[in-house]
CSV table of C-alpha atoms in Angstrom, one decimal:
chain,number,residue,atom,x,y,z
L,257,MET,CA,-11.3,38.2,-5.6
L,258,ASN,CA,-9.4,35.2,-4.3
L,259,THR,CA,-12.4,34.1,-2.3
L,260,VAL,CA,-14.6,34.1,-5.4
L,261,LEU,CA,-12.0,32.0,-7.3
L,262,ILE,CA,-11.8,29.5,-4.4
L,263,ILE,CA,-15.6,29.2,-4.4
L,264,VAL,CA,-15.5,28.6,-8.1
L,265,ASN,CA,-13.0,25.8,-7.7
L,266,ILE,CA,-15.1,24.2,-4.9
L,267,ALA,CA,-18.1,24.5,-7.2
L,268,VAL,CA,-16.3,22.8,-10.0
L,269,LEU,CA,-15.3,19.9,-7.7
L,270,LEU,CA,-18.9,19.5,-6.5
L,271,LEU,CA,-20.1,19.5,-10.1
L,272,LEU,CA,-17.6,16.8,-11.1
L,273,MET,CA,-18.7,14.8,-8.0
L,274,PHE,CA,-22.3,15.2,-9.1
L,275,GLY,CA,-21.4,13.8,-12.5
L,276,LEU,CA,-19.8,10.8,-10.9
L,277,PHE,CA,-23.0,10.3,-8.8
L,278,MET,CA,-25.1,10.4,-11.9
L,279,MET,CA,-22.9,7.7,-13.5
L,280,GLN,CA,-23.5,5.6,-10.4
L,281,LYS,CA,-27.3,6.1,-10.7
L,282,LYS,CA,-27.1,5.0,-14.3
L,283,HIS,CA,-25.3,1.8,-13.2
L,284,VAL,CA,-22.0,2.6,-14.9
L,285,SER,CA,-19.4,0.0,-13.8
L,286,PHE,CA,-17.3,0.8,-10.8
L,287,SER,CA,-14.1,0.5,-12.8
L,288,LYS,CA,-15.3,3.1,-15.4
L,289,ARG,CA,-16.3,5.5,-12.6
L,290,VAL,CA,-12.9,5.1,-10.9
L,291,PHE,CA,-11.0,5.9,-14.1
L,292,THR,CA,-13.3,8.7,-15.0
L,293,ALA,CA,-12.6,10.2,-11.6
L,294,LEU,CA,-8.8,9.7,-12.2
L,295,GLY,CA,-8.9,11.5,-15.6
L,296,LEU,CA,-11.1,14.4,-14.4
L,297,GLY,CA,-8.8,14.8,-11.4
L,298,ILE,CA,-5.7,15.0,-13.5
L,299,ILE,CA,-7.2,17.6,-15.8
L,300,PHE,CA,-8.8,19.7,-13.1
L,301,GLY,CA,-5.6,19.6,-10.9
L,302,TYR,CA,-3.3,20.5,-13.8
L,303,LEU,CA,-5.6,23.5,-14.7
L,304,ILE,CA,-5.4,24.8,-11.2
L,305,HIS,CA,-1.6,24.3,-11.2
L,306,LEU,CA,-1.3,26.0,-14.6
L,307,ILE,CA,-3.5,29.0,-13.7
L,308,TYR,CA,-2.4,29.7,-10.1
L,309,GLY,CA,0.7,27.6,-9.4
L,310,THR,CA,1.4,25.5,-6.3
L,311,THR,CA,1.8,28.1,-3.6
L,312,HIS,CA,-0.9,30.7,-4.6
L,313,GLU,CA,-3.6,31.3,-1.9
L,314,VAL,CA,-6.3,30.1,-4.3
L,315,THR,CA,-4.5,26.7,-4.8
L,316,THR,CA,-3.7,26.1,-1.2
L,317,THR,CA,-7.1,27.1,0.2
L,318,SER,CA,-8.9,25.2,-2.5
L,319,ILE,CA,-6.9,22.1,-1.7
L,320,ASP,CA,-7.7,22.5,2.0
L,321,TRP,CA,-11.4,22.2,1.1
L,322,PHE,CA,-10.8,19.4,-1.4
L,323,ASN,CA,-9.0,17.5,1.4
L,324,ILE,CA,-12.4,17.1,3.2
L,325,VAL,CA,-13.3,14.7,0.4
L,326,GLY,CA,-9.8,13.2,-0.3
L,327,ILE,CA,-8.1,12.9,3.1
L,328,GLY,CA,-11.6,12.4,4.6
L,329,TYR,CA,-12.0,9.3,2.5
L,330,ILE,CA,-8.6,7.9,3.3
L,331,LYS,CA,-9.3,8.4,7.0
L,332,LEU,CA,-12.5,6.5,6.7
L,333,LEU,CA,-10.6,3.6,5.2
L,334,GLN,CA,-7.9,3.8,7.8
L,335,MET,CA,-10.6,3.8,10.5
L,336,VAL,CA,-11.5,0.2,9.6
L,337,VAL,CA,-7.9,-1.0,9.0
L,338,MET,CA,-7.0,-2.2,12.5
L,339,PRO,CA,-10.4,-3.8,13.2
L,340,LEU,CA,-10.3,-5.4,9.8
L,341,VAL,CA,-6.7,-6.7,10.2
L,342,PHE,CA,-7.6,-8.2,13.7
L,343,ILE,CA,-10.9,-9.7,12.6
L,344,SER,CA,-9.5,-10.9,9.3
L,345,ILE,CA,-6.6,-12.9,10.9
L,346,VAL,CA,-8.7,-14.3,13.7
L,347,GLY,CA,-11.5,-15.1,11.2
L,348,ALA,CA,-8.9,-17.0,9.0
L,349,PHE,CA,-8.4,-19.4,11.9
L,350,THR,CA,-12.2,-19.9,12.5
L,351,LYS,CA,-12.9,-21.0,9.0
L,352,LEU,CA,-12.8,-24.8,9.1
L,353,LYS,CA,-11.3,-25.3,5.6
L,354,LEU,CA,-8.4,-23.0,6.3
L,355,THR,CA,-7.4,-24.5,9.7
L,356,LYS,CA,-6.4,-27.7,7.9
L,357,ASN,CA,-3.7,-25.9,6.0
L,358,ILE,CA,-2.9,-23.0,8.3
L,359,GLY,CA,0.8,-23.8,8.6
L,360,LYS,CA,1.2,-24.3,4.9
L,361,ILE,CA,-0.8,-21.1,4.1
L,362,SER,CA,1.2,-19.0,6.5
L,363,PHE,CA,4.5,-20.3,5.2
L,364,LEU,CA,3.5,-19.7,1.5
L,365,VAL,CA,2.1,-16.2,2.0
L,366,ILE,CA,5.1,-15.0,4.1
L,367,GLY,CA,7.5,-16.9,1.8
L,368,ILE,CA,6.1,-15.3,-1.4
L,369,LEU,CA,6.1,-11.8,0.2
L,370,LEU,CA,9.7,-12.1,1.4
L,371,GLY,CA,10.8,-13.8,-1.8
L,372,THR,CA,9.3,-11.2,-4.1
L,373,THR,CA,10.9,-8.5,-1.8
L,374,ALA,CA,14.3,-10.0,-2.3
L,375,ILE,CA,13.7,-10.1,-6.1
L,376,SER,CA,12.5,-6.5,-6.0
L,377,ALA,CA,15.7,-5.5,-4.1
L,378,ALA,CA,17.8,-7.1,-6.8
L,379,ILE,CA,15.8,-5.3,-9.5
L,380,GLY,CA,16.3,-2.0,-7.6
L,381,ILE,CA,20.0,-2.6,-7.4
L,382,GLY,CA,20.2,-3.4,-11.1
L,383,SER,CA,18.2,-0.3,-12.0
L,384,ALA,CA,20.3,2.0,-9.9
L,385,LEU,CA,23.5,0.6,-11.4
L,386,GLY,CA,22.1,0.5,-14.9
L,387,PHE,CA,21.1,4.2,-14.8
L,388,GLY,CA,24.4,5.1,-13.0
L,389,LEU,CA,22.6,6.9,-10.1
L,390,ASP,CA,24.9,8.7,-7.7
L,391,GLY,CA,23.8,10.2,-4.5
L,392,ILE,CA,26.7,12.7,-4.4
L,393,GLN,CA,25.2,14.6,-7.3
L,394,LEU,CA,22.1,15.5,-5.3
L,395,THR,CA,21.9,19.0,-3.9
L,396,GLN,CA,20.3,20.1,-0.6
L,397,GLY,CA,17.9,23.1,-0.5
L,398,ASP,CA,15.9,24.5,2.4
L,399,ALA,CA,13.1,21.9,2.1
L,400,GLU,CA,15.7,19.0,1.9
L,401,LYS,CA,17.6,20.4,4.9
L,402,ALA,CA,14.4,20.6,7.0
L,403,ARG,CA,13.5,17.1,5.9
L,404,ASN,CA,17.0,15.7,6.9
L,405,ASP,CA,16.7,17.4,10.3
L,406,GLN,CA,13.4,15.5,10.9
L,407,LEU,CA,15.0,12.2,9.6
L,408,ALA,CA,18.0,12.6,11.9
L,409,GLU,CA,15.6,12.7,14.9
L,410,ARG,CA,13.6,9.7,13.6
L,411,ALA,CA,16.8,7.7,12.8
L,412,ALA,CA,18.4,8.4,16.2
L,413,GLY,CA,16.5,5.5,17.8
L,414,ILE,CA,16.9,3.2,14.9
L,415,GLU,CA,20.7,3.7,14.6
L,416,ASN,CA,21.2,2.8,18.2
L,417,MET,CA,19.3,-0.5,17.8
L,418,THR,CA,20.7,-3.7,16.5
L,419,LEU,CA,18.7,-5.8,14.0
L,420,PRO,CA,17.6,-8.3,16.7
L,421,GLN,CA,16.4,-5.3,18.8
L,422,GLN,CA,14.4,-4.0,15.8
L,423,ILE,CA,12.8,-7.4,15.4
L,424,ILE,CA,11.9,-7.4,19.1
L,425,GLU,CA,10.1,-4.1,18.5
L,426,LEU,CA,7.6,-6.0,16.3
L,427,VAL,CA,6.4,-8.1,19.3
L,428,PRO,CA,3.3,-6.6,21.0
L,429,SER,CA,3.6,-5.7,24.7
L,430,ASN,CA,0.3,-3.8,24.8
L,431,PRO,CA,-2.1,-5.0,22.0
L,432,PHE,CA,-4.7,-2.5,22.9
L,433,GLN,CA,-2.2,0.3,22.3
L,434,ASP,CA,-1.2,-1.2,19.0
L,435,LEU,CA,-4.9,-1.4,18.0
L,436,THR,CA,-4.8,2.4,18.1
L,437,GLY,CA,-1.9,2.4,15.6
L,438,ALA,CA,0.4,4.1,18.1
L,439,ARG,CA,3.6,2.7,16.9
L,440,ALA,CA,5.2,2.3,13.4
L,441,THR,CA,5.1,-1.5,13.9
L,442,SER,CA,1.5,-1.5,15.3
L,443,THR,CA,0.1,-3.4,12.3
L,444,ILE,CA,2.4,-6.3,12.5
L,445,ALA,CA,1.9,-6.3,16.3
L,446,VAL,CA,-1.8,-6.6,15.8
L,447,VAL,CA,-1.3,-9.4,13.3
L,448,ILE,CA,0.9,-11.3,15.8
L,449,PHE,CA,-1.7,-10.8,18.6
L,450,ALA,CA,-4.6,-11.9,16.3
L,451,ALA,CA,-2.5,-15.0,15.3
L,452,PHE,CA,-2.1,-16.0,19.0
L,453,ILE,CA,-5.9,-15.6,19.5
L,454,GLY,CA,-6.5,-17.8,16.4
L,455,ILE,CA,-4.1,-20.5,17.7
L,456,ALA,CA,-5.7,-20.4,21.1
L,457,TYR,CA,-9.1,-20.9,19.3
L,458,LEU,CA,-7.8,-24.0,17.6
L,459,GLY,CA,-6.7,-25.4,20.9
L,460,VAL,CA,-10.0,-24.7,22.5
L,461,LYS,CA,-11.8,-26.2,19.5
L,462,ARG,CA,-10.0,-29.5,19.9
L,463,LYS,CA,-10.8,-29.8,23.7
L,464,ASP,CA,-14.2,-28.1,24.0
L,465,PRO,CA,-16.0,-27.5,20.6
L,466,GLY,CA,-19.0,-25.7,22.2
L,467,PRO,CA,-17.3,-22.5,23.3
L,468,ALA,CA,-15.1,-22.5,20.2
L,469,GLU,CA,-18.2,-22.7,18.0
L,470,PHE,CA,-19.8,-19.8,19.8
L,471,PHE,CA,-16.6,-17.7,19.5
L,472,ALA,CA,-16.4,-18.5,15.8
L,473,LYS,CA,-20.0,-17.2,15.3
L,474,ILE,CA,-19.1,-14.0,17.1
L,475,ILE,CA,-16.0,-13.5,14.9
L,476,ASP,CA,-18.0,-14.3,11.7
L,477,THR,CA,-20.7,-11.8,12.7
L,478,LEU,CA,-18.2,-9.1,13.5
L,479,TYR,CA,-16.4,-9.8,10.2
L,480,SER,CA,-19.7,-9.5,8.2
L,481,ILE,CA,-20.5,-6.2,9.9
L,482,ILE,CA,-17.0,-4.7,9.3
L,483,MET,CA,-17.0,-5.8,5.7
L,484,ARG,CA,-20.4,-4.1,5.3
L,485,VAL,CA,-18.9,-0.9,6.6
L,486,VAL,CA,-16.0,-1.4,4.1
L,487,THR,CA,-18.5,-1.8,1.3
L,488,ILE,CA,-20.3,1.4,2.3
L,489,ILE,CA,-16.9,3.3,2.3
L,490,LEU,CA,-15.8,1.8,-1.0
L,491,ARG,CA,-18.8,3.3,-2.7
L,492,LEU,CA,-17.1,6.6,-2.1
L,493,THR,CA,-14.0,5.6,-4.0
L,494,PRO,CA,-14.5,7.6,-7.2
L,495,TYR,CA,-15.1,10.8,-5.2
L,496,GLY,CA,-12.0,10.2,-3.1
L,497,ILE,CA,-9.8,9.5,-6.1
L,498,LEU,CA,-11.1,12.7,-7.8
L,499,ALA,CA,-10.1,14.9,-4.8
L,500,ILE,CA,-6.8,13.1,-4.2
L,501,ILE,CA,-5.5,13.2,-7.7
L,502,THR,CA,-6.6,16.8,-8.1
L,503,LYS,CA,-4.5,17.7,-5.1
L,504,VAL,CA,-1.5,15.7,-6.4
L,505,THR,CA,-1.5,17.3,-9.9
L,506,ALA,CA,-2.2,20.8,-8.6
L,507,THR,CA,0.6,20.8,-6.0
L,508,SER,CA,3.3,18.8,-7.6
L,509,ASP,CA,6.7,20.5,-8.1
L,510,TYR,CA,7.2,19.7,-11.8
L,511,GLU,CA,10.6,21.5,-11.9
L,512,ALA,CA,12.0,19.3,-9.1
L,513,ILE,CA,10.6,16.3,-10.9
L,514,VAL,CA,12.4,17.2,-14.1
L,515,LYS,CA,15.6,17.9,-12.1
L,516,LEU,CA,15.5,14.5,-10.4
L,517,GLY,CA,14.0,12.9,-13.6
L,518,LYS,CA,16.7,10.3,-13.9
L,519,PHE,CA,16.0,8.9,-10.4
L,520,VAL,CA,12.2,9.0,-11.1
L,521,VAL,CA,12.6,7.2,-14.4
L,522,ALA,CA,15.0,4.6,-12.8
L,523,SER,CA,12.5,4.0,-10.0
L,524,TYR,CA,9.5,3.5,-12.3
L,525,VAL,CA,11.6,1.2,-14.6
L,526,ALA,CA,12.3,-1.0,-11.5
L,527,LEU,CA,8.6,-0.8,-10.4
L,528,ILE,CA,7.3,-1.8,-13.8
L,529,ILE,CA,9.8,-4.7,-14.1
L,530,MET,CA,8.8,-6.0,-10.7
L,531,PHE,CA,5.1,-5.8,-11.6
L,532,LEU,CA,5.9,-7.8,-14.8
L,533,VAL,CA,7.6,-10.4,-12.4
L,534,HIS,CA,4.2,-10.7,-10.6
L,535,LEU,CA,2.5,-11.3,-13.9
L,536,LEU,CA,5.2,-13.9,-14.8
L,537,PHE,CA,4.5,-15.8,-11.6
L,538,LEU,CA,0.8,-15.8,-12.3
L,539,SER,CA,1.6,-17.1,-15.8
L,540,LEU,CA,3.7,-19.9,-14.4
L,541,ALA,CA,0.8,-20.8,-12.2
L,542,LYS,CA,-1.2,-21.1,-15.5
L,543,LEU,CA,-3.4,-18.1,-14.8
L,544,ASN,CA,-4.2,-15.4,-17.3
L,545,PRO,CA,-2.2,-12.3,-16.2
L,546,PHE,CA,-4.3,-10.0,-18.4
L,547,ARG,CA,-7.4,-11.0,-16.3
L,548,TYR,CA,-5.4,-10.2,-13.1
L,549,VAL,CA,-4.6,-6.7,-14.5
L,550,THR,CA,-8.2,-5.9,-15.6
L,551,LYS,CA,-9.7,-7.0,-12.3
L,552,GLY,CA,-7.1,-5.6,-10.0
L,553,LEU,CA,-6.7,-2.2,-11.8
L,554,PRO,CA,-9.3,-0.3,-9.7
L,555,THR,CA,-7.6,-1.4,-6.5
L,556,LEU,CA,-4.1,-0.7,-7.9
L,557,THR,CA,-5.3,2.7,-9.1
L,558,PHE,CA,-6.6,3.7,-5.7
L,559,ALA,CA,-3.3,2.5,-4.1
L,560,PHE,CA,-1.5,4.6,-6.7
L,561,THR,CA,-3.5,7.8,-6.0
L,562,SER,CA,-3.9,7.5,-2.2
L,563,ARG,CA,-0.3,6.3,-1.4
L,564,THR,CA,-1.5,4.1,1.5
L,565,SER,CA,-1.4,0.3,1.5
L,566,ALA,CA,-3.3,0.3,4.8
L,567,GLY,CA,-6.1,2.4,3.4
L,568,THR,CA,-6.3,0.1,0.4
L,569,LEU,CA,-6.6,-3.1,2.6
L,570,PRO,CA,-10.4,-3.3,2.3
L,571,MET,CA,-10.2,-3.2,-1.5
L,572,THR,CA,-7.2,-5.6,-1.5
L,573,ILE,CA,-9.2,-8.2,0.4
L,574,LYS,CA,-12.4,-7.7,-1.5
L,575,THR,CA,-10.7,-7.8,-4.9
L,576,GLN,CA,-9.1,-11.1,-4.1
L,577,THR,CA,-12.3,-12.8,-2.9
L,578,LYS,CA,-14.9,-11.3,-5.2
L,579,ASP,CA,-12.9,-10.9,-8.4
L,580,LEU,CA,-9.8,-13.2,-8.3
L,581,GLY,CA,-11.3,-16.3,-6.7
L,582,VAL,CA,-9.1,-16.3,-3.5
L,583,SER,CA,-10.7,-17.9,-0.5
L,584,GLU,CA,-11.6,-15.5,2.3
L,585,GLY,CA,-9.1,-16.9,4.8
L,586,ILE,CA,-6.1,-16.7,2.5
L,587,ALA,CA,-7.2,-13.2,1.2
L,588,ASN,CA,-7.3,-12.0,4.8
L,589,PHE,CA,-3.8,-13.5,5.5
L,590,ALA,CA,-2.2,-12.1,2.3
L,591,GLY,CA,-3.8,-8.7,2.6
L,592,SER,CA,-3.0,-8.2,6.3
L,593,PHE,CA,0.6,-9.6,6.1
L,594,GLY,CA,1.1,-7.6,3.0
L,595,LEU,CA,0.8,-4.4,5.0
L,596,THR,CA,3.8,-5.2,7.1
L,597,ILE,CA,5.9,-7.9,5.5
L,598,GLY,CA,7.6,-7.8,2.1
L,599,GLN,CA,6.3,-4.6,0.6
L,600,ASN,CA,8.0,-4.9,-2.8
L,601,GLY,CA,8.0,-1.2,-3.6
L,602,CYS,CA,8.5,0.6,-0.3
L,603,ALA,CA,10.6,-2.0,1.5
L,604,GLY,CA,12.3,-3.6,-1.5
L,605,ILE,CA,13.1,-1.4,-4.5
L,606,TYR,CA,13.4,1.9,-2.8
L,607,PRO,CA,15.9,1.1,0.1
L,608,ALA,CA,18.0,-1.0,-2.3
L,609,MET,CA,18.3,1.9,-4.8
L,610,LEU,CA,19.3,4.4,-2.1
L,611,ALA,CA,21.9,2.0,-0.7
L,612,VAL,CA,23.5,1.6,-4.1
L,613,MET,CA,23.5,5.4,-4.6
L,614,VAL,CA,25.3,6.3,-1.3
L,615,ALA,CA,27.6,3.3,-1.1
L,616,PRO,CA,30.5,5.0,-3.0
L,617,SER,CA,30.4,7.9,-0.5
L,618,ALA,CA,31.1,5.4,2.3
L,619,GLY,CA,34.0,3.8,0.3
L,620,ILE,CA,32.0,0.7,-0.7
L,621,ASP,CA,31.9,-0.7,-4.2
L,622,PRO,CA,28.2,-1.1,-5.0
L,623,THR,CA,29.0,-3.6,-7.8
L,624,SER,CA,30.7,-6.1,-5.4
L,625,LEU,CA,28.9,-9.4,-5.0
L,626,SER,CA,29.3,-9.4,-1.2
L,627,PHE,CA,27.7,-5.9,-1.0
L,628,ILE,CA,24.8,-6.9,-3.3
L,629,VAL,CA,24.1,-10.2,-1.5
L,630,THR,CA,24.3,-8.6,2.0
L,631,LEU,CA,22.0,-5.8,0.8
L,632,ILE,CA,19.4,-8.1,-0.5
L,633,LEU,CA,19.3,-10.1,2.7
L,634,VAL,CA,19.1,-7.0,4.9
L,635,VAL,CA,16.3,-5.6,2.7
L,636,ALA,CA,14.3,-8.9,3.0
L,637,ILE,CA,14.7,-9.2,6.8
L,638,SER,CA,14.1,-5.4,7.3
L,639,SER,CA,10.9,-5.6,5.4
L,640,PHE,CA,9.1,-6.9,8.5
L,641,GLY,CA,7.1,-4.3,10.2
L,642,VAL,CA,7.2,-1.5,7.5
L,643,ALA,CA,4.2,0.8,8.1
L,644,GLY,CA,1.6,0.4,5.4
L,645,VAL,CA,0.9,4.2,5.1
L,646,GLY,CA,2.5,7.0,3.2
L,647,GLY,CA,6.1,7.3,4.5
L,648,GLY,CA,6.6,3.6,5.1
L,649,ALA,CA,9.4,3.6,2.5
L,650,THR,CA,11.2,6.3,4.5
L,651,PHE,CA,11.1,4.1,7.6
L,652,ALA,CA,12.3,1.1,5.6
L,653,ALA,CA,15.1,3.1,4.0
L,654,LEU,CA,16.3,4.4,7.4
L,655,ILE,CA,16.5,0.8,8.8
L,656,VAL,CA,18.4,-0.6,5.8
L,657,LEU,CA,20.8,2.3,5.5
L,658,SER,CA,21.4,2.2,9.3
L,659,VAL,CA,22.0,-1.6,9.4
L,660,MET,CA,24.4,-1.3,6.4
L,661,ASN,CA,26.2,1.7,8.1
L,662,LEU,CA,25.5,4.0,5.2
L,663,PRO,CA,24.6,7.7,5.4
L,664,ILE,CA,20.9,8.5,5.7
L,665,ALA,CA,20.9,12.1,4.4
L,666,ILE,CA,20.0,10.9,0.9
L,667,VAL,CA,16.5,10.1,2.1
L,668,GLY,CA,15.8,13.8,2.7
L,669,LEU,CA,17.3,14.9,-0.6
L,670,LEU,CA,14.5,13.1,-2.5
L,671,ILE,CA,11.6,14.9,-0.8
L,672,SER,CA,10.6,16.8,-3.9
L,673,VAL,CA,9.8,13.6,-5.9
L,674,GLU,CA,8.8,11.4,-2.9
L,675,PRO,CA,5.1,11.7,-3.5
L,676,LEU,CA,5.4,10.9,-7.2
L,677,ILE,CA,7.5,7.8,-6.6
L,678,ASP,CA,5.5,6.7,-3.6
L,679,MET,CA,2.4,6.4,-5.8
L,680,GLY,CA,4.1,3.6,-7.9
L,681,ARG,CA,5.6,2.0,-4.8
L,682,THR,CA,2.3,1.7,-3.0
L,683,ALA,CA,0.6,0.2,-6.1
L,684,LEU,CA,3.4,-2.4,-6.3
L,685,ASN,CA,3.0,-3.2,-2.6
L,686,VAL,CA,-0.7,-4.0,-3.1
L,687,SER,CA,0.0,-6.0,-6.2
L,688,GLY,CA,2.5,-8.0,-4.2
L,689,ALA,CA,0.0,-8.8,-1.5
L,690,MET,CA,-2.7,-9.8,-4.1
L,691,THR,CA,-0.2,-11.9,-6.0
L,692,ALA,CA,0.7,-13.7,-2.8
L,693,GLY,CA,-2.9,-14.4,-2.1
L,694,VAL,CA,-3.7,-15.7,-5.6
L,695,LEU,CA,-0.6,-18.0,-5.7
L,696,THR,CA,-1.1,-19.3,-2.2
L,697,SER,CA,-4.8,-20.0,-2.9
L,698,LYS,CA,-3.9,-21.8,-6.1
L,699,ALA,CA,-1.2,-23.9,-4.5
L,700,THR,CA,-3.4,-25.0,-1.6
L,701,GLY,CA,-6.4,-25.9,-3.8
L,702,GLU,CA,-8.6,-23.2,-2.4
L,703,PHE,CA,-8.8,-21.2,-5.6
L,704,ASP,CA,-12.0,-20.6,-7.6
L,705,GLU,CA,-10.9,-20.8,-11.3
L,706,GLU,CA,-14.4,-19.7,-12.5
L,707,THR,CA,-14.4,-16.5,-10.5
L,708,TYR,CA,-10.9,-15.6,-11.7
L,709,ALA,CA,-11.9,-16.4,-15.4
L,710,GLN,CA,-15.2,-14.5,-15.5
L,711,PRO,CA,-15.4,-10.8,-16.6
L,712,ASN,CA,-15.2,-8.3,-13.9
L,713,ILE,CA,-18.8,-7.2,-13.2
L,714,VAL,CA,-18.6,-6.9,-9.4
L,715,GLU,CA,-19.6,-3.5,-8.0
L,716,ALA,CA,-18.1,-1.9,-4.9
């Protein structure tokens, strides 16, 4: 009987996917297809949860089959992340217009990312204090105990490293190994390696333009091909979102969410406030924030459902260039750096909130000015090298808590609501990267006002 029910669930998913395909054939806009997939996934997933629960064989086996579409789609995006990061950074140097302002652009992008991370840390601190969050009140079940055992192993290396040693870990010693994503800091290592290649290109260009021009053509060709691959994959976005959100709603532990509801609410209050800060910065730059929201929403929605900043990178870059009027070079810089530096949600708000929650257990007053200032600085500095995939916030929290000499057990106690909060954190990370790209492009005069102002009609 269970087998029949599983087949029925698979058939329903396929039927919904066919409906999305027919919408595409009828030239329904990409945004509408994405949100239709989101709504259908929520309804379908909740029905599965309501009928079978989260641990029933029908649910678990059905989700295994759904993962072929959902996780398969994310893996396709992750497949192009490292090549795209490398080619994007090198390509940024080969674009003649960008090379004139390369120092200013790098400074602005990194400065905005770090600055917004410091602001997000302050907002996280304020939210934790405002809601009176206390880590002592959290209880540890079997799942939390298992999670903490894993974290203890992961934190062992971090706790034994000083902050300078952690920074050294960002430097690539074997770029070919980092291109495989072998380390948690591989993405920033690839960015650094690509930047060296780009700087070398500029030097060759000044002394011997011939080989430099040939190299630039190779990079431009590779970039065009990779972006074409990205376009092909992005056409699968509605189907991927349908499968991913179905899994999330079908397998979420709603009782645990209610139990830790105060922390969930406090987290989303902080995330929403920080997103409003992004919109405020755009308004100060005399840009319509509503236009940013409408054009960036499909990308932010995918980041929300997939929980992977790295997997969202192709959409992050394309949204900036095609919809928001950001030049290609700056979009590549902002998107790539945004994966590893200054993630507002994962590396800013989350570690700051946890530090405030556990500070009293370590005999520290979380309201003291010295603690708050130190925490903000540590969060900003530690935001270098945070992995842009699901779980990056855990890595960031371990670093911050270790540097601040605070207990790390609280990270494992929040495992039940981790997926729910991580969705919002990832969307904020991506918004931070796109905001940095738009503001930098505007400040350097490489911004297309007409593209930003026009209605969003671009298809994936």
